[in-house]
């Protein structure tokens, strides 16, 4: 049975401009999403992190320094993940009761040893639709078309609330949401 639910996720924020655009767009369409935040960006922009929480979106851990798991030893990688958690907690984040802590590895790259080290404390969340909004060789309308065509019921979609992705994301995101709302879909957070 088709329940017509989609799960928007945003990686790499919070940052001024891009994250604020995402929050405004989600509010405009009454859509919920999940933000995988970088600890150092939370430290630099606690007001925007607070707004994500105040708007009722879910948040997940995306390491403190956006580390590539394939290029980082397990001890340093796991320490960086926990440092991000500490930063989130210092800015009033409280995990909802009964919910797992969410973690997404930057670039989707994580080694087996890192997975084993994090497995007990985190639910590792990947995706099935990558918007490619950060790819400057792709026109914004191609980003939209590709993302719409790749989406299925229950998809976890990745956009980026980052400066690198801003041009394509700001074009594609509102149109993407409108497209699926008009077809009876709802956008929910991962918890």
Coordinates of N, CA, C and O in Angstrom, one line a residue:
X1 N 0.8 -1.2 0.0 CA 0.0 0.0 0.0 C 0.9 1.3 0.0 O 1.9 1.3 0.7
X2 N 0.4 2.2 -0.8 CA 1.2 3.5 -0.9 C 0.7 4.5 0.2 O -0.5 4.7 0.3
X3 N 1.6 4.9 1.1 CA 1.1 5.9 2.1 C 1.5 7.3 1.7 O 1.1 8.3 2.4
X4 N 2.2 7.5 0.6 CA 2.5 8.8 0.0 C 3.2 9.7 1.0 O 2.8 10.8 1.3
X5 N 4.3 9.2 1.6 CA 5.1 9.9 2.6 C 6.5 10.1 2.0 O 7.1 9.1 1.5
X6 N 7.1 11.3 2.1 CA 8.5 11.5 1.7 C 9.2 12.1 2.9 O 8.6 12.8 3.7
X7 N 10.5 11.8 2.9 CA 11.4 12.3 4.0 C 12.5 13.2 3.5 O 13.5 12.7 2.9
X8 N 12.3 14.5 3.6 CA 13.3 15.4 3.2 C 14.4 15.5 4.2 O 14.1 15.6 5.4
X9 N 15.6 15.5 3.8 CA 16.7 15.6 4.7 C 17.7 16.7 4.2 O 17.8 16.9 3.0
X10 N 18.3 17.4 5.1 CA 19.3 18.5 4.7 C 20.6 18.2 5.4 O 20.6 18.1 6.6
X11 N 21.7 18.2 4.7 CA 23.0 18.0 5.2 C 23.8 19.3 5.2 O 23.7 20.1 4.3
X12 N 24.7 19.4 6.2 CA 25.8 20.3 6.3 C 25.5 21.7 7.0 O 26.5 22.4 7.2
X13 N 24.3 22.0 7.3 CA 24.1 23.3 8.0 C 24.3 23.1 9.5 O 24.9 22.1 9.9
X14 N 23.8 24.0 10.3 CA 23.1 25.2 9.9 C 24.0 26.4 9.5 O 25.1 26.6 10.1
X15 N 23.6 27.1 8.4 CA 24.4 28.3 8.0 C 23.4 29.4 7.6 O 22.3 29.1 7.2
X16 N 23.8 30.7 7.8 CA 22.9 31.8 7.4 C 22.6 31.7 5.9 O 23.4 31.2 5.1
X17 N 21.4 32.1 5.6 CA 21.0 32.2 4.2 C 20.4 30.8 3.8 O 19.2 30.7 3.7
X18 N 21.3 29.8 3.5 CA 20.8 28.6 3.0 C 19.8 27.9 3.9 O 18.7 27.5 3.6
X19 N 20.2 27.7 5.2 CA 19.3 27.0 6.2 C 18.1 27.9 6.4 O 16.9 27.3 6.5
X20 N 18.2 29.2 6.5 CA 17.0 30.0 6.7 C 16.1 29.9 5.5 O 14.8 29.9 5.7
X21 N 16.6 29.8 4.3 CA 15.7 29.6 3.1 C 15.0 28.3 3.2 O 13.7 28.3 3.0
X22 N 15.7 27.3 3.6 CA 15.0 26.0 3.8 C 13.9 26.0 4.8 O 12.8 25.6 4.6
X23 N 14.2 26.6 6.0 CA 13.2 26.7 7.1 C 12.0 27.5 6.6 O 10.8 27.2 6.9
X24 N 12.2 28.6 5.9 CA 11.1 29.5 5.4 C 10.2 28.6 4.4 O 9.0 28.7 4.4
X25 N 10.9 27.9 3.5 CA 10.2 27.1 2.5 C 9.4 26.0 3.2 O 8.2 25.8 2.8
X26 N 10.0 25.3 4.1 CA 9.3 24.2 4.8 C 8.1 24.8 5.5 O 7.0 24.2 5.5
X27 N 8.2 25.9 6.2 CA 7.1 26.6 6.9 C 6.0 26.9 5.9 O 4.8 26.8 6.2
X28 N 6.4 27.5 4.8 CA 5.4 27.9 3.8 C 4.5 26.8 3.3 O 3.3 26.9 3.1
X29 N 5.1 25.6 3.3 CA 4.3 24.4 2.8 C 3.9 23.5 3.9 O 3.4 22.4 3.6
X30 N 4.1 23.9 5.2 CA 3.8 23.0 6.3 C 4.4 21.6 6.2 O 3.8 20.6 6.5
X31 N 5.7 21.6 5.8 CA 6.4 20.4 5.6 C 7.4 20.2 6.7 O 8.0 21.2 7.2
X32 N 7.6 19.0 7.2 CA 8.6 18.7 8.2 C 9.8 18.0 7.5 O 9.6 17.3 6.5
X33 N 11.0 18.1 8.1 CA 12.2 17.5 7.6 C 13.1 17.2 8.7 O 12.9 17.4 9.9
X34 N 14.3 16.6 8.3 CA 15.3 16.2 9.2 C 16.6 16.9 8.8 O 17.0 16.8 7.6
X35 N 17.3 17.6 9.7 CA 18.5 18.3 9.4 C 19.7 17.5 10.0 O 19.7 17.4 11.3
X36 N 20.6 17.1 9.2 CA 21.9 16.5 9.7 C 22.9 17.6 9.8 O 23.4 18.1 8.8
X37 N 23.2 18.0 11.0 CA 23.9 19.2 11.3 C 25.4 18.9 11.6 O 25.7 17.9 12.3
X38 N 26.3 19.8 11.2 CA 27.7 19.8 11.5 C 27.9 20.5 12.8 O 27.4 21.7 13.0
X39 N 28.6 19.9 13.8 CA 28.8 20.5 15.1 C 29.4 21.9 15.1 O 28.9 22.8 15.8
X40 N 30.4 22.1 14.2 CA 31.0 23.4 14.2 C 30.1 24.4 13.6 O 30.2 25.6 14.0
X41 N 29.2 24.1 12.7 CA 28.2 25.0 12.2 C 27.1 25.4 13.3 O 26.7 26.5 13.4
X42 N 26.8 24.4 14.2 CA 25.9 24.7 15.3 C 26.6 25.7 16.2 O 26.0 26.6 16.7
X43 N 27.9 25.5 16.5 CA 28.7 26.4 17.4 C 28.7 27.8 16.8 O 28.5 28.7 17.5
X44 N 28.9 27.9 15.5 CA 28.9 29.2 14.9 C 27.6 29.9 14.7 O 27.5 31.1 14.7
X45 N 26.5 29.1 14.6 CA 25.2 29.7 14.3 C 24.1 29.0 15.2 O 23.1 28.5 14.7
X46 N 24.3 29.2 16.5 CA 23.3 28.6 17.4 C 21.9 29.1 17.3 O 20.9 28.4 17.5
X47 N 21.7 30.3 16.8 CA 20.4 30.9 16.6 C 19.6 30.1 15.5 O 18.4 29.9 15.6
X48 N 20.3 29.7 14.5 CA 19.7 29.0 13.4 C 19.4 27.6 13.8 O 18.3 27.1 13.5
X49 N 20.3 27.0 14.5 CA 20.0 25.6 15.1 C 18.7 25.7 16.0 O 17.9 24.8 15.9
X50 N 18.6 26.7 16.8 CA 17.5 26.9 17.7 C 16.2 27.0 16.9 O 15.1 26.5 17.3
X51 N 16.3 27.7 15.8 CA 15.1 27.8 14.9 C 14.6 26.5 14.3 O 13.4 26.2 14.2
X52 N 15.6 25.7 13.9 CA 15.3 24.3 13.4 C 14.5 23.6 14.5 O 13.4 23.0 14.2
X53 N 15.0 23.6 15.7 CA 14.3 22.9 16.8 C 12.9 23.5 17.1 O 11.9 22.8 17.2
X54 N 12.8 24.9 17.1 CA 11.6 25.6 17.4 C 10.5 25.3 16.4 O 9.3 25.3 16.7
X55 N 11.0 25.1 15.1 CA 10.0 24.8 14.0 C 9.6 23.4 14.0 O 8.8 23.0 13.1
X56 N 10.1 22.5 14.9 CA 9.6 21.2 15.1 C 10.2 20.2 14.1 O 9.6 19.1 13.9
X57 N 11.4 20.5 13.6 CA 12.0 19.5 12.7 C 12.9 18.6 13.5 O 13.3 18.9 14.6
X58 N 13.2 17.4 12.9 CA 14.2 16.5 13.6 C 15.6 16.9 13.2 O 15.8 17.5 12.2
X59 N 16.5 16.6 14.1 CA 17.9 16.8 13.8 C 18.7 15.6 14.0 O 18.4 14.7 14.9
X60 N 19.8 15.5 13.3 CA 20.7 14.4 13.4 C 22.1 14.9 13.3 O 22.4 16.0 13.0
X61 N 23.0 14.0 13.7 CA 24.5 14.3 13.8 C 25.1 14.0 12.4 O 24.9 13.0 11.8
X62 N 26.0 15.0 12.0 CA 26.7 14.8 10.7 C 28.2 15.1 11.0 O 28.9 15.6 10.1
X63 N 28.7 14.7 12.1 CA 30.1 14.9 12.7 C 30.3 16.4 13.0 O 29.5 17.2 12.6
X64 N 31.4 16.6 13.7 CA 31.7 18.0 14.1 C 32.4 18.7 13.0 O 32.2 19.9 12.8
X65 N 33.2 18.0 12.2 CA 34.1 18.7 11.2 C 33.8 18.2 9.8 O 34.7 18.4 8.9
X66 N 32.7 17.5 9.5 CA 32.4 17.0 8.2 C 33.5 16.1 7.7 O 34.0 16.2 6.6
X67 N 33.8 15.0 8.5 CA 34.9 14.1 8.2 C 34.5 13.0 7.2 O 33.3 12.5 7.3
X68 N 35.4 12.7 6.4 CA 35.2 11.6 5.5 C 35.7 10.3 6.2 O 36.9 10.2 6.5
X69 N 34.8 9.4 6.5 CA 35.1 8.2 7.2 C 36.1 7.3 6.6 O 36.8 6.5 7.3
X70 N 36.3 7.3 5.3 CA 37.2 6.5 4.6 C 38.6 7.1 4.7 O 39.6 6.4 4.4
X71 N 38.7 8.3 5.1 CA 40.1 8.9 5.3 C 40.4 9.3 6.7 O 41.4 10.1 6.9
X72 N 39.6 8.8 7.7 CA 39.8 9.2 9.1 C 39.8 8.0 9.9 O 39.0 7.1 9.8
X73 N 40.8 7.9 10.8 CA 40.9 6.7 11.7 C 39.7 6.6 12.6 O 39.1 7.6 12.9
X74 N 39.3 5.4 13.0 CA 38.1 5.2 13.7 C 38.0 6.0 15.0 O 36.9 6.6 15.3
X75 N 39.1 6.0 15.8 CA 39.0 6.7 17.1 C 38.7 8.2 16.8 O 37.8 8.8 17.5
X76 N 39.4 8.9 15.9 CA 39.2 10.3 15.6 C 37.8 10.5 15.1 O 37.1 11.5 15.5
X77 N 37.3 9.6 14.2 CA 36.0 9.8 13.6 C 34.9 9.7 14.7 O 34.0 10.6 14.8
X78 N 35.0 8.7 15.5 CA 34.0 8.5 16.6 C 34.0 9.6 17.6 O 32.9 10.1 18.0
X79 N 35.2 10.1 17.9 CA 35.3 11.3 18.8 C 34.6 12.5 18.2 O 34.0 13.3 18.9
X80 N 34.8 12.7 16.9 CA 34.2 13.8 16.2 C 32.6 13.7 16.2 O 32.0 14.7 16.4
X81 N 32.1 12.5 16.1 CA 30.7 12.3 16.2 C 30.2 12.7 17.6 O 29.2 13.4 17.7
X82 N 30.8 12.2 18.6 CA 30.4 12.5 20.0 C 30.5 14.0 20.3 O 29.7 14.6 21.0
X83 N 31.6 14.7 19.7 CA 31.7 16.1 19.9 C 30.5 16.9 19.3 O 30.1 17.9 19.9
X84 N 30.0 16.4 18.2 CA 28.8 17.0 17.6 C 27.6 16.9 18.5 O 26.9 17.8 18.7
X85 N 27.5 15.7 19.1 CA 26.4 15.5 20.1 C 26.5 16.4 21.2 O 25.5 17.0 21.7
X86 N 27.7 16.6 21.8 CA 27.9 17.5 22.9 C 27.5 18.9 22.5 O 26.8 19.6 23.3
X87 N 27.9 19.3 21.3 CA 27.5 20.7 20.8 C 26.0 20.8 20.7 O 25.4 21.9 21.1
X88 N 25.3 19.8 20.2 CA 23.9 19.9 20.1 C 23.2 20.0 21.5 O 22.3 20.9 21.6
X89 N 23.7 19.3 22.4 CA 23.1 19.3 23.8 C 23.4 20.7 24.4 O 22.6 21.2 25.2
X90 N 24.5 21.3 24.1 CA 24.8 22.6 24.7 C 23.9 23.7 24.2 O 23.8 24.8 24.7
X91 N 23.2 23.4 23.1 CA 22.3 24.3 22.5 C 20.8 23.8 22.6 O 20.1 23.9 21.6
X92 N 20.5 23.3 23.7 CA 19.1 22.9 24.1 C 18.5 21.8 23.3 O 17.3 21.6 23.4
X93 N 19.3 21.0 22.6 CA 18.7 19.8 22.0 C 18.5 18.7 22.9 O 19.4 18.3 23.6
X94 N 17.3 18.2 23.0 CA 16.9 17.0 23.8 C 16.3 16.0 22.8 O 15.3 16.3 22.2
X95 N 16.9 14.8 22.8 CA 16.4 13.7 22.0 C 14.9 13.4 22.5 O 14.8 13.1 23.6
X96 N 14.0 13.4 21.6 CA 12.6 13.0 22.0 C 12.6 11.5 22.6 O 13.3 10.7 22.1
X97 N 11.8 11.4 23.6 CA 11.8 10.1 24.3 C 11.5 8.9 23.3 O 10.6 9.0 22.5
X98 N 12.2 7.9 23.5 CA 12.0 6.7 22.7 C 12.5 6.7 21.3 O 12.3 5.8 20.5
X99 N 13.2 7.8 20.9 CA 13.7 7.9 19.5 C 15.2 7.7 19.5 O 15.9 8.0 20.5
X100 N 15.7 7.0 18.5 CA 17.1 6.8 18.3 C 17.9 8.1 17.9 O 17.3 9.0 17.3
X101 N 19.1 8.2 18.3 CA 19.9 9.3 17.8 C 20.3 9.0 16.4 O 20.7 7.9 16.0
X102 N 20.1 10.0 15.5 CA 20.3 9.8 14.1 C 21.7 10.3 13.7 O 22.2 11.3 14.2
X103 N 22.3 9.5 12.9 CA 23.7 9.9 12.4 C 23.7 9.7 10.9 O 23.3 8.6 10.4
X104 N 24.3 10.6 10.1 CA 24.5 10.4 8.7 C 26.0 10.7 8.5 O 26.5 11.8 8.8
X105 N 26.7 9.8 7.9 CA 28.1 10.0 7.6 C 28.3 11.0 6.4 O 27.7 10.8 5.4
X106 N 29.2 12.0 6.6 CA 29.4 12.9 5.5 C 29.9 12.1 4.3 O 30.7 11.1 4.4
X107 N 29.4 12.5 3.1 CA 29.7 11.9 1.8 C 29.2 10.4 1.7 O 29.4 9.7 0.8
X108 N 28.5 10.0 2.8 CA 28.0 8.6 2.8 C 29.1 7.6 3.0 O 29.0 6.4 2.8
X109 N 30.3 8.1 3.5 CA 31.5 7.3 3.6 C 31.8 7.0 5.1 O 32.1 7.9 5.8
X110 N 31.7 5.7 5.4 CA 31.9 5.3 6.7 C 32.5 3.9 6.7 O 32.1 3.0 5.9
X111 N 33.5 3.6 7.5 CA 34.2 2.3 7.5 C 33.5 1.4 8.5 O 32.8 1.8 9.4
X112 N 33.7 0.1 8.2 CA 33.0 -0.9 9.1 C 33.4 -0.7 10.6 O 32.5 -0.9 11.4
X113 N 34.6 -0.4 10.9 CA 35.0 -0.3 12.3 C 34.3 0.9 12.9 O 33.9 0.9 14.1
X114 N 34.0 2.0 12.1 CA 33.3 3.1 12.6 C 31.8 2.8 12.8 O 31.2 3.2 13.8
X115 N 31.3 2.0 11.9 CA 29.9 1.5 12.1 C 29.8 0.7 13.4 O 28.8 1.0 14.2
X116 N 30.7 -0.2 13.6 CA 30.6 -1.0 14.8 C 30.7 -0.2 16.1 O 30.0 -0.4 17.0
X117 N 31.6 0.9 16.0 CA 31.8 1.7 17.2 C 30.5 2.6 17.5 O 30.3 2.9 18.6
X118 N 29.8 2.9 16.5 CA 28.6 3.8 16.6 C 27.3 3.1 16.7 O 26.3 3.7 17.1
X119 N 27.3 1.8 16.3 CA 26.1 1.0 16.2 C 25.1 1.1 17.4 O 23.9 1.2 17.3
X120 N 25.7 1.0 18.6 CA 24.8 0.9 19.8 C 24.2 2.2 20.1 O 23.1 2.2 20.8
X121 N 24.8 3.3 19.7 CA 24.3 4.6 20.1 C 23.5 5.4 19.1 O 22.9 6.4 19.3
X122 N 23.6 5.0 17.8 CA 23.0 5.7 16.7 C 22.3 4.8 15.7 O 22.7 3.7 15.5
X123 N 21.3 5.4 15.1 CA 20.7 4.8 13.9 C 21.4 5.6 12.7 O 21.3 6.8 12.6
X124 N 22.1 4.8 11.9 CA 22.8 5.4 10.7 C 21.8 5.5 9.6 O 21.2 4.6 9.2
X125 N 21.6 6.8 9.1 CA 20.6 7.1 8.1 C 21.3 7.5 6.8 O 22.0 8.5 6.7
X126 N 21.0 6.7 5.7 CA 21.6 7.1 4.4 C 20.4 7.7 3.6 O 19.6 8.4 4.2
X127 N 20.3 7.4 2.3 CA 19.3 8.0 1.5 C 19.1 7.1 0.3 O 19.9 6.3 0.0
X128 N 18.0 7.4 -0.5 CA 17.9 6.7 -1.8 C 17.8 7.8 -2.9 O 17.8 7.4 -4.1
X129 N 17.6 9.0 -2.6 CA 17.6 10.1 -3.6 C 18.6 11.2 -3.2 O 18.4 11.8 -2.2
X130 N 19.6 11.4 -4.1 CA 20.6 12.4 -3.9 C 20.3 13.5 -4.9 O 20.4 13.3 -6.1
X131 N 20.0 14.7 -4.4 CA 19.6 15.8 -5.3 C 20.7 16.3 -6.2 O 20.4 16.9 -7.3
X132 N 21.9 16.1 -5.8 CA 23.1 16.6 -6.6 C 23.1 18.1 -6.6 O 23.6 18.7 -7.6
X133 N 22.4 18.8 -5.7 CA 22.3 20.2 -5.7 C 23.7 20.9 -5.5 O 23.8 22.1 -5.9
X134 N 24.7 20.2 -5.1 CA 26.0 20.8 -4.9 C 26.8 20.8 -6.2 O 27.9 21.3 -6.3
X135 N 26.3 20.1 -7.3 CA 27.1 19.9 -8.5 C 26.9 21.1 -9.4 O 25.8 21.3 -10.0
X136 N 27.9 21.9 -9.5 CA 27.8 23.2 -10.3 C 27.8 23.0 -11.8 O 27.5 23.9 -12.6
X137 N 28.1 21.7 -12.3 CA 28.0 21.4 -13.7 C 26.6 21.2 -14.1 O 26.3 21.1 -15.3
X138 N 25.7 21.0 -13.2 CA 24.3 20.7 -13.5 C 23.5 22.0 -13.3 O 23.6 22.6 -12.3
X139 N 22.6 22.3 -14.3 CA 21.7 23.4 -14.2 C 20.7 23.1 -13.1 O 20.3 22.0 -12.9
X140 N 20.2 24.2 -12.4 CA 19.2 24.0 -11.3 C 18.0 23.2 -11.8 O 17.5 22.4 -11.0
X141 N 17.5 23.5 -13.0 CA 16.3 22.7 -13.4 C 16.6 21.3 -13.7 O 15.7 20.4 -13.5
X142 N 17.8 20.9 -14.0 CA 18.2 19.5 -14.1 C 18.2 18.8 -12.7 O 17.9 17.7 -12.5
X143 N 18.7 19.6 -11.7 CA 18.7 19.1 -10.3 C 17.2 18.8 -9.9 O 17.0 17.7 -9.4
X144 N 16.3 19.6 -10.2 CA 14.9 19.4 -9.9 C 14.4 18.2 -10.7 O 13.8 17.3 -10.0
X145 N 14.6 18.1 -12.0 CA 14.1 17.0 -12.8 C 14.6 15.7 -12.3 O 13.9 14.7 -12.1
X146 N 15.9 15.6 -12.1 CA 16.6 14.4 -11.6 C 16.0 13.9 -10.3 O 15.7 12.8 -10.1
X147 N 15.8 14.9 -9.4 CA 15.3 14.6 -8.0 C 13.9 14.1 -8.1 O 13.5 13.1 -7.4
X148 N 13.0 14.8 -8.8 CA 11.6 14.3 -9.0 C 11.6 12.9 -9.6 O 10.9 12.0 -9.1
X149 N 12.3 12.7 -10.6 CA 12.3 11.4 -11.3 C 12.8 10.2 -10.5 O 12.4 9.1 -10.6
X150 N 13.7 10.5 -9.6 CA 14.3 9.5 -8.7 C 13.5 9.1 -7.5 O 13.7 8.1 -6.8
X151 N 12.5 10.0 -7.2 CA 11.7 9.8 -5.9 C 10.6 8.8 -6.1 O 9.9 8.7 -7.1
X152 N 10.5 8.0 -5.0 CA 9.4 7.0 -4.9 C 8.8 7.2 -3.5 O 9.3 7.8 -2.6
X153 N 7.6 6.5 -3.3 CA 7.0 6.6 -2.0 C 7.9 6.1 -1.0 O 8.6 5.1 -1.1
X154 N 8.0 6.9 0.1 CA 8.9 6.5 1.2 C 10.4 6.9 1.0 O 11.2 6.6 1.9
X155 N 10.7 7.6 0.0 CA 12.1 8.0 -0.3 C 12.6 8.9 0.8 O 11.9 9.7 1.4
X156 N 13.9 8.7 1.1 CA 14.7 9.7 1.9 C 15.5 10.5 0.9 O 16.4 9.9 0.2
X157 N 15.2 11.8 0.9 CA 15.8 12.7 -0.1 C 16.9 13.6 0.5 O 16.6 14.1 1.6
X158 N 18.0 13.7 -0.1 CA 19.0 14.6 0.4 C 19.1 15.9 -0.4 O 19.4 15.8 -1.6
X159 N 18.9 17.0 0.3 CA 19.3 18.3 -0.2 C 20.4 18.9 0.7 O 20.6 18.3 1.8
X160 N 21.0 19.9 0.4 CA 22.1 20.5 1.2 C 21.8 21.9 1.5 O 21.5 22.8 0.6
X161 N 21.8 22.3 2.8 CA 21.6 23.6 3.3 C 23.0 24.2 3.5 O 23.5 24.4 4.6
X162 N 23.7 24.4 2.3 CA 25.1 24.8 2.3 C 25.3 25.9 1.2 O 24.5 26.0 0.3
X163 N 26.4 26.6 1.3 CA 26.6 27.7 0.3 C 26.9 27.0 -1.1 O 26.5 27.6 -2.1
X164 N 27.6 25.9 -1.1 CA 27.9 25.3 -2.3 C 26.7 24.8 -3.1 O 26.7 24.9 -4.3
X165 N 25.6 24.4 -2.4 CA 24.4 23.9 -3.0 C 23.3 25.0 -3.2 O 22.3 24.7 -3.8
X166 N 23.6 26.2 -2.7 CA 22.5 27.1 -2.6 C 21.8 27.5 -3.9 O 20.6 27.5 -4.0
X167 N 22.5 27.6 -5.0 CA 22.0 28.0 -6.3 C 20.9 27.0 -6.7 O 19.8 27.3 -7.0
X168 N 21.3 25.7 -6.8 CA 20.3 24.7 -7.2 C 19.3 24.4 -6.2 O 18.1 24.2 -6.5
X169 N 19.7 24.4 -4.9 CA 18.7 24.0 -3.9 C 17.6 25.0 -3.8 O 16.4 24.7 -3.7
X170 N 17.9 26.3 -3.9 CA 16.9 27.3 -3.7 C 15.9 27.3 -4.9 O 14.8 27.7 -4.8
X171 N 16.4 26.9 -6.1 CA 15.5 26.7 -7.2 C 14.7 25.4 -7.1 O 13.5 25.5 -7.3
X172 N 15.3 24.3 -6.8 CA 14.7 23.0 -6.8 C 13.7 22.7 -5.7 O 12.6 22.2 -5.9
X173 N 14.1 23.1 -4.4 CA 13.4 22.7 -3.3 C 11.9 23.1 -3.3 O 11.0 22.3 -3.1
X174 N 11.6 24.4 -3.5 CA 10.1 24.8 -3.4 C 9.3 24.1 -4.5 O 8.2 23.7 -4.3
X175 N 9.9 24.0 -5.7 CA 9.3 23.3 -6.8 C 9.1 21.8 -6.6 O 8.1 21.2 -6.9
X176 N 10.1 21.2 -6.0 CA 10.0 19.8 -5.6 C 8.9 19.5 -4.6 O 8.0 18.7 -4.8
X177 N 8.8 20.4 -3.6 CA 7.7 20.2 -2.6 C 6.4 20.4 -3.2 O 5.4 19.6 -3.0
X178 N 6.2 21.5 -4.0 CA 4.9 21.8 -4.7 C 4.5 20.6 -5.6 O 3.3 20.2 -5.6
X179 N 5.5 20.0 -6.3 CA 5.2 18.9 -7.2 C 4.5 17.7 -6.5 O 3.5 17.2 -6.9
X180 N 5.2 17.4 -5.3 CA 4.7 16.2 -4.6 C 3.5 16.5 -3.7 O 2.6 15.6 -3.6
X181 N 3.4 17.7 -3.2 CA 2.1 18.1 -2.5 C 0.9 18.0 -3.4 O -0.1 17.5 -3.0
X182 N 1.1 18.4 -4.7 CA 0.0 18.4 -5.6 C -0.4 17.0 -6.0 O -1.5 16.8 -6.5
X183 N 0.4 16.0 -5.7 CA 0.1 14.6 -6.0 C -0.3 13.9 -4.7 O -0.3 12.7 -4.7
X184 N -0.6 14.6 -3.6 CA -1.1 14.0 -2.4 C -0.1 13.5 -1.4 O -0.4 12.8 -0.5
X185 N 1.2 13.8 -1.6 CA 2.2 13.4 -0.7 C 2.3 14.3 0.5 O 2.0 15.5 0.5
X186 N 2.8 13.8 1.6 CA 3.2 14.6 2.8 C 4.6 14.4 3.1 O 5.3 13.4 2.7
X187 N 5.2 15.4 3.7 CA 6.6 15.5 4.0 C 6.8 15.4 5.6 O 6.3 16.2 6.3
X188 N 7.4 14.3 6.0 CA 7.6 14.1 7.5 C 9.1 14.0 7.8 O 9.9 13.7 7.0
X189 N 9.3 14.3 9.1 CA 10.7 14.1 9.6 C 10.9 12.6 9.9 O 9.9 11.8 10.0
X190 N 12.1 12.2 10.2 CA 12.4 10.8 10.4 C 12.1 10.4 11.9 O 12.2 9.2 12.2
X191 N 11.7 11.3 12.7 CA 11.0 11.0 14.0 C 10.1 12.1 14.4 O 10.0 13.1 13.8

